[in-house]
Coordinates of C-alpha atoms in Angstrom, one line a residue:
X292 CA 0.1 5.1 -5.0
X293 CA 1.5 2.1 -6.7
X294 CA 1.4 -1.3 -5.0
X295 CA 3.7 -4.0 -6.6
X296 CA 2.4 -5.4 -10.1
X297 CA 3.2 -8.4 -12.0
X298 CA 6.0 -9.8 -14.6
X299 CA 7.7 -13.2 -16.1
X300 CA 10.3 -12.9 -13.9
X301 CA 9.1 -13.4 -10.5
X302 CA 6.5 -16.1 -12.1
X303 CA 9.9 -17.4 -12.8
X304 CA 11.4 -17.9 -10.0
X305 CA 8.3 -19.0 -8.1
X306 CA 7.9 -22.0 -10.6
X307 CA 11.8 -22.4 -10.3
X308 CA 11.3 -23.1 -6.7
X309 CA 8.5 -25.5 -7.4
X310 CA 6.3 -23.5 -4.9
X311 CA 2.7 -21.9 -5.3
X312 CA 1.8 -22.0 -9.2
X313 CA 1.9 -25.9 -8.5
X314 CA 1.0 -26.1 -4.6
X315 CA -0.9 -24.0 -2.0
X316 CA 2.2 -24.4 0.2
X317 CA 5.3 -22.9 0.7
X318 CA 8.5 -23.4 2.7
X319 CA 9.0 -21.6 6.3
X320 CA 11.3 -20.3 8.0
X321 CA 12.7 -23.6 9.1
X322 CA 11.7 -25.3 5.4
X323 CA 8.8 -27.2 6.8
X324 CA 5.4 -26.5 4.3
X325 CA 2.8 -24.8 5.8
X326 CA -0.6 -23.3 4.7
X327 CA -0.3 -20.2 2.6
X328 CA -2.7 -17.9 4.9
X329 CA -2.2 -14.8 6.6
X330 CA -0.7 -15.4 9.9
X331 CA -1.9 -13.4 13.0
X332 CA -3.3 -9.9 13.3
X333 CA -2.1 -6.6 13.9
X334 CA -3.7 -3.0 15.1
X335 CA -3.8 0.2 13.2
X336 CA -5.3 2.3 16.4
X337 CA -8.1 0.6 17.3
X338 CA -8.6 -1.2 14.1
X339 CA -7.7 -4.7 14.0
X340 CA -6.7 -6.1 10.3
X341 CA -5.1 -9.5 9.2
X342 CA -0.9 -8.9 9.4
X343 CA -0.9 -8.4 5.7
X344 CA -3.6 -6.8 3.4
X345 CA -4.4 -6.8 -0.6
X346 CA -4.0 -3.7 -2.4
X347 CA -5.8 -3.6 -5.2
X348 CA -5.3 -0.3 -7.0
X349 CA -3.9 -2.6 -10.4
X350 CA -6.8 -4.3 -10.8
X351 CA -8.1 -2.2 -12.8
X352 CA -4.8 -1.1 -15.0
X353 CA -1.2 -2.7 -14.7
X354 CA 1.8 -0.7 -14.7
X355 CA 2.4 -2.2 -18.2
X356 CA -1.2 -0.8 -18.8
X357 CA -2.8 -3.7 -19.5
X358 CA -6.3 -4.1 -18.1
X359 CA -6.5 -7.4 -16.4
X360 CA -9.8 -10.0 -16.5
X361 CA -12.5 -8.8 -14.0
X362 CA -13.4 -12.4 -12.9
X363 CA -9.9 -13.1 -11.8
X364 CA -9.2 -10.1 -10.2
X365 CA -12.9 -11.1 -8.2
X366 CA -11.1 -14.5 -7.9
X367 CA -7.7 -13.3 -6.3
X368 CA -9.6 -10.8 -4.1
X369 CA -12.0 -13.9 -3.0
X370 CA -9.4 -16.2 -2.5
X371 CA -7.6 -13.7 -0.7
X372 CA -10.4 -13.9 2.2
X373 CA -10.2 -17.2 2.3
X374 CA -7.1 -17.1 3.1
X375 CA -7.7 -14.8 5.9
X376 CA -7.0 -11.5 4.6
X377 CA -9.6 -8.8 6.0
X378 CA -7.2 -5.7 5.0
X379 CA -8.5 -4.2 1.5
X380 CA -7.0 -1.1 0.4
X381 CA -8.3 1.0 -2.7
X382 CA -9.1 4.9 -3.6
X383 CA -11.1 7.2 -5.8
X384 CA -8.3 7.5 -8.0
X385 CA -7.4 4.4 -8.6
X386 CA -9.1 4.2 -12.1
X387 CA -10.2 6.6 -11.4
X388 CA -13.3 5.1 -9.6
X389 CA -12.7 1.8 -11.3
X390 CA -10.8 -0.3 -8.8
X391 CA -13.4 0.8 -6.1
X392 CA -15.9 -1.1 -8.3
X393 CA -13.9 -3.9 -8.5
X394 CA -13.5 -4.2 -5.0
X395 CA -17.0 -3.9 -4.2
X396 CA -18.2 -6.4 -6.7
X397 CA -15.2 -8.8 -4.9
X398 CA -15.9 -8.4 -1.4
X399 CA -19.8 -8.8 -1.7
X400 CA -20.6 -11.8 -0.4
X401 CA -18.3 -11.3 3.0
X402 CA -18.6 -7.2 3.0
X403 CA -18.8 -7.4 6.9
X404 CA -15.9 -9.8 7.4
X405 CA -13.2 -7.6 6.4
X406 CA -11.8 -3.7 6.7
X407 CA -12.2 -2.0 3.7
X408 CA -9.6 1.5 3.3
X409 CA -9.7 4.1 0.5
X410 CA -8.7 7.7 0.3
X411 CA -10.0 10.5 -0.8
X412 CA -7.9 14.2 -1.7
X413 CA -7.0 14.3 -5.6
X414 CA -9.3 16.6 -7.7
X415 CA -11.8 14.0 -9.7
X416 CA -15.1 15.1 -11.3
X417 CA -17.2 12.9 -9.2
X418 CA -20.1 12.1 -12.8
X419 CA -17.0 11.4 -15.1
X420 CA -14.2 10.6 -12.9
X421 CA -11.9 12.8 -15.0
X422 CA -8.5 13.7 -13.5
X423 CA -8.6 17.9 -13.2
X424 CA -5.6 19.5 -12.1
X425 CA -4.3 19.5 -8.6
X426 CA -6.1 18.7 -5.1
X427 CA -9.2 18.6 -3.6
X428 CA -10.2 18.1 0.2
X429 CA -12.5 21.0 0.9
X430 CA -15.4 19.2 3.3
X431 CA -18.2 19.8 1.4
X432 CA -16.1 17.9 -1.7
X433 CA -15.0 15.4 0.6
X434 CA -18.3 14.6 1.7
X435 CA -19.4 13.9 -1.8
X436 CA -16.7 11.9 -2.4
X437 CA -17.9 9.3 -0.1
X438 CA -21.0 9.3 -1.1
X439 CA -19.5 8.3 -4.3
X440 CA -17.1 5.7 -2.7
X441 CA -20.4 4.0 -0.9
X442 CA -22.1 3.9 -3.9
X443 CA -19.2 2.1 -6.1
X444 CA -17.7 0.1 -2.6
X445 CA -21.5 -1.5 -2.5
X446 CA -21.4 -0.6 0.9
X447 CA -23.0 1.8 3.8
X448 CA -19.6 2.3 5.7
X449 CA -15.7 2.9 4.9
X450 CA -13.5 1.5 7.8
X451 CA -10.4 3.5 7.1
X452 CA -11.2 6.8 4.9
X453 CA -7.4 8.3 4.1
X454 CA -7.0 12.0 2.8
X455 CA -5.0 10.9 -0.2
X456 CA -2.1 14.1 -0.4
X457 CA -2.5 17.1 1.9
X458 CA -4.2 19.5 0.4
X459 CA -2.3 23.1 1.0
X460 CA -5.2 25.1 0.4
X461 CA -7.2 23.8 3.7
X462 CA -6.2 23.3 7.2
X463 CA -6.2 19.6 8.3
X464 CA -8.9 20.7 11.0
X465 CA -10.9 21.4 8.4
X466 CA -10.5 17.9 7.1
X467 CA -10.9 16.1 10.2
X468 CA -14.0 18.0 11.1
X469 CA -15.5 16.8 8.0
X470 CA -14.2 13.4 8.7
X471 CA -15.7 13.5 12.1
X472 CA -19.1 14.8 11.0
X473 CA -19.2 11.6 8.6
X474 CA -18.0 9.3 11.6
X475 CA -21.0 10.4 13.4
X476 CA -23.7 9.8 10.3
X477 CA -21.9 6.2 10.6
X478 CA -20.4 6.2 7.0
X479 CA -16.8 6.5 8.4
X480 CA -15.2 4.3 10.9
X481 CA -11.6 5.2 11.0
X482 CA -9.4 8.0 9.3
X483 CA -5.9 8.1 8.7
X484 CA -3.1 10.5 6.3
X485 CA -0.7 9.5 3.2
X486 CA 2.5 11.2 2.9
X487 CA 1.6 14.4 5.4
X488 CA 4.2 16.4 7.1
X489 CA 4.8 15.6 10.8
X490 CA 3.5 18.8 12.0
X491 CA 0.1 18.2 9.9
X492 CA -0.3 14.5 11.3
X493 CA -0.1 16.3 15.0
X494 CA -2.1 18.5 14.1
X495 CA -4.9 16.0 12.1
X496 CA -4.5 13.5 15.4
X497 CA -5.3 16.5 18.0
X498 CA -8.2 17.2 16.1
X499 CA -9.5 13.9 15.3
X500 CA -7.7 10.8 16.6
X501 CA -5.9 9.0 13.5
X502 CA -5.6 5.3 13.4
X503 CA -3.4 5.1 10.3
X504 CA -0.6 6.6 8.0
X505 CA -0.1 5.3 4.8
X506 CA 3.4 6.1 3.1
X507 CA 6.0 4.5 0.6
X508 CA 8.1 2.0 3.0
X509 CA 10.6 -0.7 1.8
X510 CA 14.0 -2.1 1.8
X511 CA 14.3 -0.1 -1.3
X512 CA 13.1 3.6 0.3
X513 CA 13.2 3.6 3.9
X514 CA 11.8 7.7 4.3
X515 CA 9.7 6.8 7.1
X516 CA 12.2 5.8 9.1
X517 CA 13.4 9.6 9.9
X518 CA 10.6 10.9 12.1
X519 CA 7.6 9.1 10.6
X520 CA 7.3 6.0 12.6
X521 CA 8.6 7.6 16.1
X522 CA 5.5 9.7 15.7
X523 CA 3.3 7.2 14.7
X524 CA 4.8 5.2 18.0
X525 CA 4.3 8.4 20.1
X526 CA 0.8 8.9 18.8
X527 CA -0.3 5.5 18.6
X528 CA -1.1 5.3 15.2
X529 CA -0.5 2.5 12.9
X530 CA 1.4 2.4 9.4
X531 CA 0.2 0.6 6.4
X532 CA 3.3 0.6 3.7
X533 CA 2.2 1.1 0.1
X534 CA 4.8 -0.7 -2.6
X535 CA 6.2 -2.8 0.3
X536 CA 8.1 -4.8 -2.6
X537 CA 9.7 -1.5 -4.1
X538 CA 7.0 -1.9 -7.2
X539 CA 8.6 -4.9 -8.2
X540 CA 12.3 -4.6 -7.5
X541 CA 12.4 -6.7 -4.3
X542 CA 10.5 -9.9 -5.8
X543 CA 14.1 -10.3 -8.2
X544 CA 11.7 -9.6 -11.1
X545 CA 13.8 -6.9 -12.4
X546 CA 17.6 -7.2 -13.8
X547 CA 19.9 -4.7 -15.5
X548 CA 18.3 -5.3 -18.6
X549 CA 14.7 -4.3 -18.1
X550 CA 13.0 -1.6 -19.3
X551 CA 9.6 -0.5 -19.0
X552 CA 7.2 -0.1 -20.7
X553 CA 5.2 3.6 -22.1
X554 CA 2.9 4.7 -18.7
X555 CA 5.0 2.3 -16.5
X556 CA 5.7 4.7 -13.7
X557 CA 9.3 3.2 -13.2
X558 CA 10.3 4.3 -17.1
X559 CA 10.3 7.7 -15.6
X560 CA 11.7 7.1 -11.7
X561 CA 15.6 7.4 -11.6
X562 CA 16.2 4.6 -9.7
X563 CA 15.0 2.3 -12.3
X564 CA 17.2 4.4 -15.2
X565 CA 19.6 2.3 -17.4
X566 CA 22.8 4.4 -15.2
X567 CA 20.9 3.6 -11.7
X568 CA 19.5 0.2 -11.7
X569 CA 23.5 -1.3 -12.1
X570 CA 24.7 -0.1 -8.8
X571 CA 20.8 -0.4 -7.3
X572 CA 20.9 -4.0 -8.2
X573 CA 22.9 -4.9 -5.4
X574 CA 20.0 -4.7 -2.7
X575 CA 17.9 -7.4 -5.1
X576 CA 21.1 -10.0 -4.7
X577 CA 20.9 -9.4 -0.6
X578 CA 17.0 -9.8 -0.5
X579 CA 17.7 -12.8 -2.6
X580 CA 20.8 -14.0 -0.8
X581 CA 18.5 -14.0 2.8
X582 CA 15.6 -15.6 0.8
X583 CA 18.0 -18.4 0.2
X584 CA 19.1 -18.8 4.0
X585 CA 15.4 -18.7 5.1
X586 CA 14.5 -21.0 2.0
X587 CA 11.7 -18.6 1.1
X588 CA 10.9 -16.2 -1.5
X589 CA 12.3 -12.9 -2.2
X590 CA 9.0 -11.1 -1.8
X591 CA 8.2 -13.1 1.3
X592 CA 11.7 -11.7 2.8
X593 CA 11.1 -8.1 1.8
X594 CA 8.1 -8.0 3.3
X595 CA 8.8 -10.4 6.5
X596 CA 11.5 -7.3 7.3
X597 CA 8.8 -4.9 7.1
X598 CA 6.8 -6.5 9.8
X599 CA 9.7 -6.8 12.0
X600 CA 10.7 -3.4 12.1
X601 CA 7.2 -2.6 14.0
X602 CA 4.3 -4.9 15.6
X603 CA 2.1 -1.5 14.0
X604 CA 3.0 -2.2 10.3
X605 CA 0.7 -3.5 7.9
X606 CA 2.2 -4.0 4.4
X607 CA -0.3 -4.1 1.4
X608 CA 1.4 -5.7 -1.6
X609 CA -1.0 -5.2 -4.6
X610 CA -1.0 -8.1 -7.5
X611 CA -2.9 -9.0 -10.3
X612 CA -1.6 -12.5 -10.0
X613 CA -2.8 -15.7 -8.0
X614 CA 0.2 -16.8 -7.3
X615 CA 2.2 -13.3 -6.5
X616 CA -0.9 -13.2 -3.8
X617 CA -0.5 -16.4 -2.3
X618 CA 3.2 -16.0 -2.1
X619 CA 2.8 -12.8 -0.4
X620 CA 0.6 -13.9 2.3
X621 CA 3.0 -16.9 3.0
X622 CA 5.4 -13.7 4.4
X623 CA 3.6 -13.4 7.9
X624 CA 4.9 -17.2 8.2
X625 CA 8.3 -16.1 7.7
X626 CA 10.2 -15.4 11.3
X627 CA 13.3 -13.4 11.8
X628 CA 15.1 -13.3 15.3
X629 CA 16.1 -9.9 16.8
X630 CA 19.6 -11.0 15.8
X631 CA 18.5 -11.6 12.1
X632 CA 16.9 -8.4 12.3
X633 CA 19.7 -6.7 13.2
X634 CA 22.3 -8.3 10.9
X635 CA 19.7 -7.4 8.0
X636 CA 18.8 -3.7 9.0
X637 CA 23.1 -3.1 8.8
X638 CA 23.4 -4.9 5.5
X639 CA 20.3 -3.3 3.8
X640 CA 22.1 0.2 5.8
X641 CA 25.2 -0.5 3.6
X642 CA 23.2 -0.2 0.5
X643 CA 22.8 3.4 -0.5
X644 CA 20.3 3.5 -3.6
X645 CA 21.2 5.8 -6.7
X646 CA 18.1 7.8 -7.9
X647 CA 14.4 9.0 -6.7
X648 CA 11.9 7.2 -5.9
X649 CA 9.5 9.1 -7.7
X650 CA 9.3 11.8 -10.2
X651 CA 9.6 15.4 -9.1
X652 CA 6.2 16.7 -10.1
X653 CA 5.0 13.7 -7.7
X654 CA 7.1 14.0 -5.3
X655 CA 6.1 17.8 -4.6
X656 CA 3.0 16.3 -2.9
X657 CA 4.9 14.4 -0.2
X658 CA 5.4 15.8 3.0
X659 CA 3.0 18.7 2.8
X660 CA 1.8 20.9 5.9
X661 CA -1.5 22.2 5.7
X662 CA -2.1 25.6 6.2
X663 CA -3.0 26.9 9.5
X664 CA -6.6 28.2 10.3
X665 CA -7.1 32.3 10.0
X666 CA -7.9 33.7 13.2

């Protein structure tokens, strides 16, 4: 699902704060400069990743639907390593197929350095890569998936295999015992779920422990927060938030007078609308009020919140810019106290956004349950 993509306005700001287009360091917490890499690690299960990862499911087509230059989206991933990211996140449908080329021509030369995830689930014709209606996780499909994914990845393993959506047609013990039987061949190291019911996550972990759920989580949509994360607690599982920066909202790139462009995914999500974004607006000028006090970045706030809701989270803010990635790693430098924590949950609380977060027709594949095995 969408990471955060790029725009004038956020390269604004960053250049208005004389910070990473000019510089490789940024201002901390307490305004001193530090080193923009990725501070610390964190565990999803049993999988140990940098604090922050890269997605990269853009690189292949923005949200304005430009296709960006190969070399430089080599160059960001690259650089991105060097900076000590080892948290890659991709899937077969970004593309479709596409950005799991990219990332395997990227990460090449320091393959087994770093976690690569993906996810399989959305009905692609695995010689063409067309889009055919619906879902698709039956386990002899899902096995050919990842031969597939090997094959573009350039790569004999996937760390963190995600079912993309639930698929309603197959019970999740189907899925994991596919899963496990690729575990055991050594092609999969790690499995995890994207926007599953509760039950089906209960279900999928008894079956086949999970190490990760992958969901929509920001300031701007905080779903996971009713029931999501106390099971992933519970369970032990760790959560990797896709469009930690509320696909661009959160970075202040975004005002009351933008529009988007045709194939944009915001032109046709209701919180962006011309009658929404007013009111919605308001969470932007606190993000960029607190980004003040810390003398950081909006971005670098928004996602500094998301780590400190849960030692377990993992944001992945996707970019197809050099300096939106180096300002996002610069977050896991950012510290809040339990009492700025606190004082921020209430005020981002007070905020309540107008409109959906997705269409619909995309929406109907959140929060699934898979059907139960016949007897």
């Amino acid at each position: 699902m969408p990471t955060e993509d790029t725009s004038t306005g956020r390269r604004g700001f960053l250049l208005a704060a004389g910070s990473l287009a000019a510089t490789p360091l940024i201002s901390s917490a307490q305004g001193q400069a530090v080193q923009t890499t990725v501070a610390g690690r964190r565990k999803l299960g049993t999988l140990e990743v940098s604090s922050l990862g890269l997605g990269v499911q853009n690189m292949s087509r923005t949200y304005q639907t430009t296709v960006p230059s190969r070399p430089e989206m080599h160059k960001i991933i690259r650089t991105a390593f060097e900076r000590g990211v080892t948290f890659y996140d991709a899937a077969e449908a970004y593309g479709p197929h596409e950005v799991e080329r990219i990332l395997g021509e990227g990460v090449a030369p320091f393959r087994n350095d770093i976690v690569i995830a993906t996810k399989f689930g959305w009905n692609i014709d695995q010689q063409t890569g067309e889009r055919r209606p619906g879902l698709n996780s039956r386990p002899a499909h899902i096995k050919l998936v990842v031969e597939g994914m090997l094959k573009r990845l350039r790569t004999d393993r996937i760390d963190l295999l995600y079912q993309h959506r639930v698929d309603p047609q197959v019970p999740i013990e189907d899925v994991a015992g596919a899963v496990q039987d690729l575990m055991q061949e050594g092609k999969v190291l790690h499995w995890g779920l994207s926007e599953m019911g509760l039950n089906t996550l209960r279900r999928a972990h008894a079956a086949l422990p999970v190490s990760a759920v992958q969901s929509e989580y920001s300031m701007l949509w905080r779903g996971p927060e009713d029931g999501v994360l106390a099971l992933c607690q519970e369970l032990g599982i760790g959560f990797v938030p896709w469009s930690p920066l509320g696909v661009g909202f959160l970075t202040g790139a975004i005002d009351a007078r933008t529009r988007f462009a045709d194939g944009d995914i915001r032109k046709i999500e209701s919180r962006f609308s011309p009658e929404n974004l007013p009111h919605n607006l308001a969470l932007a000028a606190l993000v960029n009020s607190w980004a003040t006090r810390k003398q950081v970045t909006p971005a670098q706030i928004a996602l500094a919140w998301l780590m400190a809701q849960r030692p377990w989270i993992v944001p992945i803010p996707g970019t197809t810019q050099m300096a939106h990635m180096l300002d996002n790693i610069g977050a896991a430098h950012v510290r809040l106290t339990s009492g700025e924590v606190a004082e921020l949950n209430r005020a981002v609380a007070a905020i309540a956004i107008r409109g959906a977060r997705l269409p619909d027709a995309v929406l109907a594949y959140s929060g699934v349950e898979a059907p139960l095995r016949e007897k």
